[in-house]
Coordinates of N, CA and C in Angstrom, one line a residue:
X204 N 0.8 -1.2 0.0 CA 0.0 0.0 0.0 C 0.9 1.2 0.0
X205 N 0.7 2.2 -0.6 CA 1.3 3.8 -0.9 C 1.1 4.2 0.3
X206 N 1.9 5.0 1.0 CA 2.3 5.4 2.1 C 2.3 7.0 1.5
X207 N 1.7 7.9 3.0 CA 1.1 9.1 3.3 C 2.2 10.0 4.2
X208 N 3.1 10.5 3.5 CA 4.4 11.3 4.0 C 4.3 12.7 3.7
X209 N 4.1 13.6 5.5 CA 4.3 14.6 5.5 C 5.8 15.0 5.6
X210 N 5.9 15.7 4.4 CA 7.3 16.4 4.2 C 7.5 17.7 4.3
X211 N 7.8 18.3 5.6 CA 7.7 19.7 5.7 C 9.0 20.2 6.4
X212 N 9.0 21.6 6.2 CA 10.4 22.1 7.3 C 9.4 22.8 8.3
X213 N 10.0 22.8 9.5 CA 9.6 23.3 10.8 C 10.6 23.6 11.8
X214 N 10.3 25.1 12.4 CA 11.2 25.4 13.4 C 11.2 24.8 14.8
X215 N 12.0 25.7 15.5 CA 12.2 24.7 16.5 C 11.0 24.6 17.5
X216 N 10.1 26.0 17.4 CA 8.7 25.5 18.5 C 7.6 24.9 17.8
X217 N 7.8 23.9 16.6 CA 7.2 23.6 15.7 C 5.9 24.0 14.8
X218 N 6.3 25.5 14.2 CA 5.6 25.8 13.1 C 6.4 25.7 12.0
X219 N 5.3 25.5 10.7 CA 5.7 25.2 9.3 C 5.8 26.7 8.4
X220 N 5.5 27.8 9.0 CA 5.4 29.5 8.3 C 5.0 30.3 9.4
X221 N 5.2 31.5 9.5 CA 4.8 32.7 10.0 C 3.1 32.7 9.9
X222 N 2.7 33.6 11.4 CA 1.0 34.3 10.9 C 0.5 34.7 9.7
X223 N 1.8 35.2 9.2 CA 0.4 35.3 7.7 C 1.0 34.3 6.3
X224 N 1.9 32.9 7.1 CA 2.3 32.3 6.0 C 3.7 31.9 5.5
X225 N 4.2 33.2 6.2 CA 5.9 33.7 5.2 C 6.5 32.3 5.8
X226 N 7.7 32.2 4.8 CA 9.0 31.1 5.2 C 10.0 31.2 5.0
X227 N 10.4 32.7 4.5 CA 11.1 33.3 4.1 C 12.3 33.4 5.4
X228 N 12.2 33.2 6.7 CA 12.8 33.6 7.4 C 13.4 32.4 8.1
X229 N 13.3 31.2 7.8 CA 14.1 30.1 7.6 C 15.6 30.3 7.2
X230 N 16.4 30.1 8.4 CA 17.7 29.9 8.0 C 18.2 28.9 7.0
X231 N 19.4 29.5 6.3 CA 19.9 28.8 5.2 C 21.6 28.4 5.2
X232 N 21.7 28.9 6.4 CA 23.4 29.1 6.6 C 24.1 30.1 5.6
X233 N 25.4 29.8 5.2 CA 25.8 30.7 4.3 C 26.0 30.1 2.7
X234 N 26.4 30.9 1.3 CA 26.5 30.1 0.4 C 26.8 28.9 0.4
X235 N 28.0 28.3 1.2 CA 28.2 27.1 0.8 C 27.4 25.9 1.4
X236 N 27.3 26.4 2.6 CA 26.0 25.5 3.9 C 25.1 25.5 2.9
X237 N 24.2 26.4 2.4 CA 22.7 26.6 1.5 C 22.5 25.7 0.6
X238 N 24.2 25.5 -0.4 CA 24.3 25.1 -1.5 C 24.6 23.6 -1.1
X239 N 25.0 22.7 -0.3 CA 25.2 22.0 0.4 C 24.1 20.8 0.8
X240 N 23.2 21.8 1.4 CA 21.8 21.6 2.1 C 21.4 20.9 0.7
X241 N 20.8 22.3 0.0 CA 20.1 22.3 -0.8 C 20.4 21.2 -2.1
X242 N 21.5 21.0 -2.3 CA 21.7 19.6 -3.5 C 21.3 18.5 -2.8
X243 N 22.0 18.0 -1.2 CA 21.3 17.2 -0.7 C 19.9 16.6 -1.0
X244 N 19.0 17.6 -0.1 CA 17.6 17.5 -0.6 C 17.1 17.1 -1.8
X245 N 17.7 17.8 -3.0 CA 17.6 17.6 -4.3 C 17.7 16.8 -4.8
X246 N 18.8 16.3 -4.2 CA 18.8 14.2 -4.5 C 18.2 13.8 -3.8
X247 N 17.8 13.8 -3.1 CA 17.0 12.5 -1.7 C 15.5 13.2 -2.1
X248 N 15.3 14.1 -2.8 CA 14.0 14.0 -2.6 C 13.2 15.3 -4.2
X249 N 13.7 14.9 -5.6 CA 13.9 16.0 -6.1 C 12.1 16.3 -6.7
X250 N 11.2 15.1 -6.5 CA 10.4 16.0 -6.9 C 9.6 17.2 -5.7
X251 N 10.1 17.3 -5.0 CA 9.9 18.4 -3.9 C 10.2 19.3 -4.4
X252 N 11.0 19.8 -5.2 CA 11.5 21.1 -6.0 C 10.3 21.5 -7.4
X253 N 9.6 22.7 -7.0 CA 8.8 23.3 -7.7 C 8.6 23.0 -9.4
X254 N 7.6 22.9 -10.1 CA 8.5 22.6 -11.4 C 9.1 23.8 -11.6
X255 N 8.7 24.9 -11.7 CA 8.9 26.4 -12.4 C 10.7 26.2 -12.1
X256 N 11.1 25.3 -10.6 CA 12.2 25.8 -10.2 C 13.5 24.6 -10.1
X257 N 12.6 23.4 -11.6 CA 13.7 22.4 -11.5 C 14.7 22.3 -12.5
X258 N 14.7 23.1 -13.4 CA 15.8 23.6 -14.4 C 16.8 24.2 -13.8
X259 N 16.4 25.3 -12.7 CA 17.7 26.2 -12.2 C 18.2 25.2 -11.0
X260 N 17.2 24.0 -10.8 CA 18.0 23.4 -9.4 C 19.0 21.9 -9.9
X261 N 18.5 22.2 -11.2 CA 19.3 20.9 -11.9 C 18.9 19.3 -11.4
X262 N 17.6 19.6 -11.4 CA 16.6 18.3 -11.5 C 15.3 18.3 -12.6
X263 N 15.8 18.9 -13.7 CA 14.5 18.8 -14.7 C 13.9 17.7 -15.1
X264 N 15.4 17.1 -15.6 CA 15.1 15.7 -16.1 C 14.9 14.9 -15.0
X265 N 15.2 15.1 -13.6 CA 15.1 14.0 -12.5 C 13.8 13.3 -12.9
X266 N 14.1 11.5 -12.8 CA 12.5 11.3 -11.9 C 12.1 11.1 -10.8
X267 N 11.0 11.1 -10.4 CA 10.5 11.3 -8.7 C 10.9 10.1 -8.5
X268 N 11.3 9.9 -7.0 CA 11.9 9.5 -6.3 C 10.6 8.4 -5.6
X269 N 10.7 9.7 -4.7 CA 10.0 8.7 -3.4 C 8.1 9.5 -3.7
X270 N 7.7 9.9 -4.6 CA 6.5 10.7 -4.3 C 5.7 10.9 -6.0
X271 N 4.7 10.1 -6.0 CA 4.1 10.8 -7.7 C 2.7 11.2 -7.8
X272 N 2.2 11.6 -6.3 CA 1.3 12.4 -6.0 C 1.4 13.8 -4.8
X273 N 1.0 15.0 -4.6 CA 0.9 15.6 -3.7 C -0.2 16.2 -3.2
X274 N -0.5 16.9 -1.9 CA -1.8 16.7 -1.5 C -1.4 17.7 -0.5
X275 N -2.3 19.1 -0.8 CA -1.9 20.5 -0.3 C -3.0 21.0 0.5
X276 N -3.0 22.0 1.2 CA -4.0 22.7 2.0 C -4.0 24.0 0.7
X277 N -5.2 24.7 0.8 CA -5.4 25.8 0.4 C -3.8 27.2 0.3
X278 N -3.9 26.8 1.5 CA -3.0 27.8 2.3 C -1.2 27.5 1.8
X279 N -1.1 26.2 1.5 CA 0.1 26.2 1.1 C 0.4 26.0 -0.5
X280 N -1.1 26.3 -1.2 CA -0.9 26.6 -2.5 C -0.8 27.8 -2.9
X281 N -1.7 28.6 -1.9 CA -1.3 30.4 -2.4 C -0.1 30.9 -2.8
X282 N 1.1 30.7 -2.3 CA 2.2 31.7 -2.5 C 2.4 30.8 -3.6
X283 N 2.2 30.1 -4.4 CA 2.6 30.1 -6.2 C 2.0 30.6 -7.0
X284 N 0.7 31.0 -6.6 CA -0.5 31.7 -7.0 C 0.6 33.3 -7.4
X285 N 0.9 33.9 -6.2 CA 1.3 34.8 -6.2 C 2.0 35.0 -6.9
X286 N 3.2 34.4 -7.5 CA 4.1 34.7 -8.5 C 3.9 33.8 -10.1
X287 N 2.2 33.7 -10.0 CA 1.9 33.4 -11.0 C 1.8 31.6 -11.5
X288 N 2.4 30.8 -10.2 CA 1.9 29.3 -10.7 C 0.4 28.6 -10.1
X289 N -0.2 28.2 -11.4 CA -1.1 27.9 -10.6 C -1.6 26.1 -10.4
X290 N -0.2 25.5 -11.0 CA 0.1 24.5 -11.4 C 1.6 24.2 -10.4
X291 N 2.0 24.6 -9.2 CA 3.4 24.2 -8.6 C 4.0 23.2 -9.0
X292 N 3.0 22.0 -9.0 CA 4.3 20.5 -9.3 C 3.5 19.7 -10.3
X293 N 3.8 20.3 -11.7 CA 3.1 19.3 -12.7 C 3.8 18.3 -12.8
X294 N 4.7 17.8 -12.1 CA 5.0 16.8 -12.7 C 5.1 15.9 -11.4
X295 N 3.8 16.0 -10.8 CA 3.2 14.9 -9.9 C 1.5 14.9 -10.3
X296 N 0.9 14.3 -9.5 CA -0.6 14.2 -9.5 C -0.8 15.5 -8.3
X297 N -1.5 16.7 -8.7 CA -1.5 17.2 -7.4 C -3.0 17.8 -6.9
X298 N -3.2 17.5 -5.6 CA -4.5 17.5 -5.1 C -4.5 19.1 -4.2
X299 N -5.8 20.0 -4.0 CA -5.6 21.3 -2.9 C -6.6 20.8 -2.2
X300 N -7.0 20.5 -1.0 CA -8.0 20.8 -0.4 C -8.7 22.1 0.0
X301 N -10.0 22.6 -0.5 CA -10.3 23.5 -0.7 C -11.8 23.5 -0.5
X302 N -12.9 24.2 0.3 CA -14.1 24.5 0.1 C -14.0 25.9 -0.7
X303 N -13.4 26.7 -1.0 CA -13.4 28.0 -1.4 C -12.8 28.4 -3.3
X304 N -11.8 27.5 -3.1 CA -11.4 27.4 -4.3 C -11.6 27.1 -5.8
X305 N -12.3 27.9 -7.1 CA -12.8 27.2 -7.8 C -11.6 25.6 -8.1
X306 N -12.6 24.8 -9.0 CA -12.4 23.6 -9.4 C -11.5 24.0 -10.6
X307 N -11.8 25.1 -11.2 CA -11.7 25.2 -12.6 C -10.1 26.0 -12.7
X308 N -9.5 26.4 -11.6 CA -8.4 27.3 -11.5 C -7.4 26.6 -12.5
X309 N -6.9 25.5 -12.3 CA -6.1 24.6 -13.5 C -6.5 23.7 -13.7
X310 N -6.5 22.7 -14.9 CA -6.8 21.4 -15.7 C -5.6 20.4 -14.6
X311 N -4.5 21.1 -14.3 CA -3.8 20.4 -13.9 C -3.7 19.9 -12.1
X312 N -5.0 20.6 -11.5 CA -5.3 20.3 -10.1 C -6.3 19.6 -9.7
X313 N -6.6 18.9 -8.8 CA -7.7 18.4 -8.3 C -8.0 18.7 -7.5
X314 N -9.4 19.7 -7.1 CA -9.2 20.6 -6.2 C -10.4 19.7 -5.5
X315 N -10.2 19.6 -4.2 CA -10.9 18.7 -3.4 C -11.7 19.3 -2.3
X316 N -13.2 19.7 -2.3 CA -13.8 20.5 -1.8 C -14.2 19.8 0.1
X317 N -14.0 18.8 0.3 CA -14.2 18.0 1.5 C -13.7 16.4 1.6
X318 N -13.9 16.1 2.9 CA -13.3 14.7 2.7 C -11.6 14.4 2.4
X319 N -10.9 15.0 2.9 CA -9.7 14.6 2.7 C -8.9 13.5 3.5
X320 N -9.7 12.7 3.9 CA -9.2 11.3 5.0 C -9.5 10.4 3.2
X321 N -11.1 10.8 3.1 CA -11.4 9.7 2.0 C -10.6 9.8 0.6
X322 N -9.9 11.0 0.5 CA -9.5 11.2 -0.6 C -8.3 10.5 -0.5
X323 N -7.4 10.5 0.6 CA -6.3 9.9 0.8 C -6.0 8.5 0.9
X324 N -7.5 7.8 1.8 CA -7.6 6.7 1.7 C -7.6 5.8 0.4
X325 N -8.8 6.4 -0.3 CA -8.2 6.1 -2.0 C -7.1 6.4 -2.3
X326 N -6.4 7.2 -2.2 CA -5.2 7.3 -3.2 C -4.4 6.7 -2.5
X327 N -4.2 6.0 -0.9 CA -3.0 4.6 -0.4 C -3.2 3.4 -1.0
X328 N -4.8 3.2 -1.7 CA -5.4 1.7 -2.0 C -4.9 1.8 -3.3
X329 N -4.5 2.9 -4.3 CA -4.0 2.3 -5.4 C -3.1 1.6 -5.9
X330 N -3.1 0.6 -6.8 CA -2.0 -0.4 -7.0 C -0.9 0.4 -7.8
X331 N 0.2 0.0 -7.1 CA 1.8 0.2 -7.8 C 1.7 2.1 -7.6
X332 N 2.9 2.7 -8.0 CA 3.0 4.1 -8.1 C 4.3 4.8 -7.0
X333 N 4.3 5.1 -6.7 CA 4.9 5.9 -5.6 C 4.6 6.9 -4.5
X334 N 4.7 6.6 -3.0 CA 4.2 7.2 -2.1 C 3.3 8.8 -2.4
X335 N 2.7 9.0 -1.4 CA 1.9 11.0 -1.1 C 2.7 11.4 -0.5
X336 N 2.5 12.9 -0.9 CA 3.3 13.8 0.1 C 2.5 14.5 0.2
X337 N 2.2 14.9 1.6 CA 1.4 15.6 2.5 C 2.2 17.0 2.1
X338 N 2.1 18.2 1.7 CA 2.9 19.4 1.5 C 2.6 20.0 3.0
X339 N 1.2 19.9 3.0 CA 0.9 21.1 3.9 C -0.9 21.2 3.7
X340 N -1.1 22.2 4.3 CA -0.6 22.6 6.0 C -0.9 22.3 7.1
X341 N -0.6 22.7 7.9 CA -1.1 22.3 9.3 C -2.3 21.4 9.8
X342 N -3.2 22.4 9.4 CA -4.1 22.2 9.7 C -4.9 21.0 8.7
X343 N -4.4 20.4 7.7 CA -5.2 19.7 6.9 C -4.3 18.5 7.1
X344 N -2.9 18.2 8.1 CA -2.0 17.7 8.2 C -2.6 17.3 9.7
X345 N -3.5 18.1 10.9 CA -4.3 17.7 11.7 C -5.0 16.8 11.2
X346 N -5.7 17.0 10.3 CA -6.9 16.2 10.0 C -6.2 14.9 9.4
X347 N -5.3 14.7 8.8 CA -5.1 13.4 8.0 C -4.2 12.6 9.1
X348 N -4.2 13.3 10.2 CA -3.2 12.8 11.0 C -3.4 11.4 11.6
X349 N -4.8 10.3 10.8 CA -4.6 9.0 11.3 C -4.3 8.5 10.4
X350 N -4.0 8.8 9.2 CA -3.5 8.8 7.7 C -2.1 8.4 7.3
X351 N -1.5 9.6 8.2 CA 0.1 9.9 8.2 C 1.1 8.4 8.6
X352 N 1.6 8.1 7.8 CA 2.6 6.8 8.0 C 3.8 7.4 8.1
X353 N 4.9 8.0 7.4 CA 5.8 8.7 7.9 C 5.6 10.3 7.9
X354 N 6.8 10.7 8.4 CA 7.3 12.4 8.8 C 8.7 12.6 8.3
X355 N 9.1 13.7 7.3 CA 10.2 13.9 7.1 C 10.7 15.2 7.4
X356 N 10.6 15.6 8.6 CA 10.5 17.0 9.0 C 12.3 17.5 8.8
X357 N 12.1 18.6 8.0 CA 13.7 19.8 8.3 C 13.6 20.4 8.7
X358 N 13.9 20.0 10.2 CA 14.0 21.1 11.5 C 15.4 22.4 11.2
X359 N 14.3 23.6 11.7 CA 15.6 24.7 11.1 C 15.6 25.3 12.4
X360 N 17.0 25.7 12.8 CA 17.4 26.0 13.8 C 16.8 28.0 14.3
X361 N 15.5 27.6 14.2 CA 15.1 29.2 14.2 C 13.6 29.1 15.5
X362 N 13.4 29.7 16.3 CA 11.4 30.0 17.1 C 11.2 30.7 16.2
X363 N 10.0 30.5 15.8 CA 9.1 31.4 15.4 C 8.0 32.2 16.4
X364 N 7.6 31.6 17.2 CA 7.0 32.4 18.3 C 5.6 32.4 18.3
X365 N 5.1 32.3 17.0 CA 3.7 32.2 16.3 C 3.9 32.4 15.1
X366 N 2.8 31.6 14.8 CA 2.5 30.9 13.2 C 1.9 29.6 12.9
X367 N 1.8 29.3 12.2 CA 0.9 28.2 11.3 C 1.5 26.8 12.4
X368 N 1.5 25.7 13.0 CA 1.7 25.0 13.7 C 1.8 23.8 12.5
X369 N 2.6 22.9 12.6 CA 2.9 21.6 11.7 C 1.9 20.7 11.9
X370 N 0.7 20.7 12.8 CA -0.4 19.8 13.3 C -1.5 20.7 14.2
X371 N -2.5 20.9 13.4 CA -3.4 22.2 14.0 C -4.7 21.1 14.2
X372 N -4.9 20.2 15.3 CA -5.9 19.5 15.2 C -6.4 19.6 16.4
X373 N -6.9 18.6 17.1 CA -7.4 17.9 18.7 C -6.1 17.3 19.4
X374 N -6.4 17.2 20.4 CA -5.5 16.2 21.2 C -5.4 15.0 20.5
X375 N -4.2 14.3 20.0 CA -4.4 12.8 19.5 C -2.9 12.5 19.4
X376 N -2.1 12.1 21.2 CA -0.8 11.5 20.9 C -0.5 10.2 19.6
X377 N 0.2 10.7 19.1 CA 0.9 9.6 18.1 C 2.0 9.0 17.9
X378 N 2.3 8.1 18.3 CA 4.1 8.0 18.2 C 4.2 7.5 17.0
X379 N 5.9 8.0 16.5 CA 7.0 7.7 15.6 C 8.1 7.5 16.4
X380 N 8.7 6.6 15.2 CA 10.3 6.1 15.5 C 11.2 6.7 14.8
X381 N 12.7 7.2 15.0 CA 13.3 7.8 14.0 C 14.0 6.8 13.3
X382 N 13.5 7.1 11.6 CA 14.5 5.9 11.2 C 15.5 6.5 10.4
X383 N 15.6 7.7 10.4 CA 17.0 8.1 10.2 C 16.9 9.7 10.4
X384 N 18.5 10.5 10.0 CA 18.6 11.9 11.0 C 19.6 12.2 10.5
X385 N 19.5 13.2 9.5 CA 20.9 13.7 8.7 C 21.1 15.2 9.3
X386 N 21.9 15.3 9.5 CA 22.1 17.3 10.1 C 23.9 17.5 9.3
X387 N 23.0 19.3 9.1 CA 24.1 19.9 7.9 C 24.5 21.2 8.7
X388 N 25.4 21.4 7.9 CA 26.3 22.5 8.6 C 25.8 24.0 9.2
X389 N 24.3 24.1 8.0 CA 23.9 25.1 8.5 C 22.9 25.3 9.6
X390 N 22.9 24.1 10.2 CA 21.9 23.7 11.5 C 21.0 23.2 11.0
X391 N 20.3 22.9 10.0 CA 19.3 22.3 9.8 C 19.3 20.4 10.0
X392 N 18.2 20.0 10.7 CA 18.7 18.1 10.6 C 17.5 17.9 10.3
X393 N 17.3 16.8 9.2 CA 16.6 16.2 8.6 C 16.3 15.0 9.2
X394 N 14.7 14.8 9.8 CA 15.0 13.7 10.5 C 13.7 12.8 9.6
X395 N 13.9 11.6 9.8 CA 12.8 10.8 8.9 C 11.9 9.8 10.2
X396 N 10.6 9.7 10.7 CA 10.2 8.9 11.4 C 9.0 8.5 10.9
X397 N 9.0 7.0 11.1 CA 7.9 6.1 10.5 C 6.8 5.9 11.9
X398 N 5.8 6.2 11.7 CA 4.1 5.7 13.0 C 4.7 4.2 13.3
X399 N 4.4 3.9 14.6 CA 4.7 2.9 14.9 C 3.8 1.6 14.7

């Protein structure tokens, strides 16, 4: 069965953006730390790089890896909107959950107006493919949270103090194991943990 992997970065009092979103204030270390980080990720995980932005990251041609669908909150599809994509990763299957959102914004979205447990549950029952990636956000990352089989969180060495939280749901302890934990120069550690 396809496995439901939230892959997000979060700081250290675990939010995934600022109050109104931003993530811009995520440390990167310096050029070479950044550049470092950043290829890493690129290989271990390249369809996570925007399409608009896999030519300049030198994964055009990559194929996906570990992920050939994604599955978004409203909230974490806006800021592509903003600079004009309204299509972020055509080159996965990609889903927004949305009651607000027309249906019709791209040919290339599935815009999912409720039910995102059921949407997900269909898309782990399909045969063959490659794992979901949970993008975001928070709050729709609460909701799927009996869903969630791994976490590949990149913890960045920053508080944010307030902001969007990486799990905006009910009380509902859940343990993971870490099955693995890479950390780079610029403070950031990549940790991967599977639901027990």
């Amino acid at each position: 069965m396809r496995k439901l992997v939230y892959y997000v970065g979060v700081t250290l009092d675990g939010r995934i953006a600022g109050p109104g979103g931003e993530f811009d204030f995520f440390p990167q270390g310096d050029e070479k730390q950044s550049a470092a980080y950043t290829a890493w990720m690129s290989a271990a995980y390249p369809e996570t790089v925007p399409t608009a932005f896999r030519a300049a990251s030198g994964v055009a041609d990559t194929p996906n890896r570990a992920f050939d669908t994604v599955v978004m909150g409203r909230g974490t599809w806006l800021p592509g909107l903003a600079v004009g994509m309204t299509s972020p990763y055509a080159h996965l299957r990609q889903y927004v959950v949305s009651s607000t959102l027309d249906p019709a914004t791209d040919p290339a979205l599935t815009v999912v107006p409720d039910d995102p447990l059921g949407l997900v549950r269909k898309l782990k029952r399909e045969e063959g493919g490659l794992d979901i990636w949970l993008c975001g956000g928070g709050r729709l990352a609460g909701t799927l949270l009996p869903e969630i089989d791994e976490l590949v969180f990149k913890s960045y060495p920053v508080v944010a103090g307030a902001g969007i939280p990486a799990f905006d749901g009910g009380f509902d302890p859940t343990a993971f194991d870490v099955l693995q934990r890479t950390a780079f120069d610029n403070g950031v550690c990549v940790t991967r943990f599977v639901r027990r």
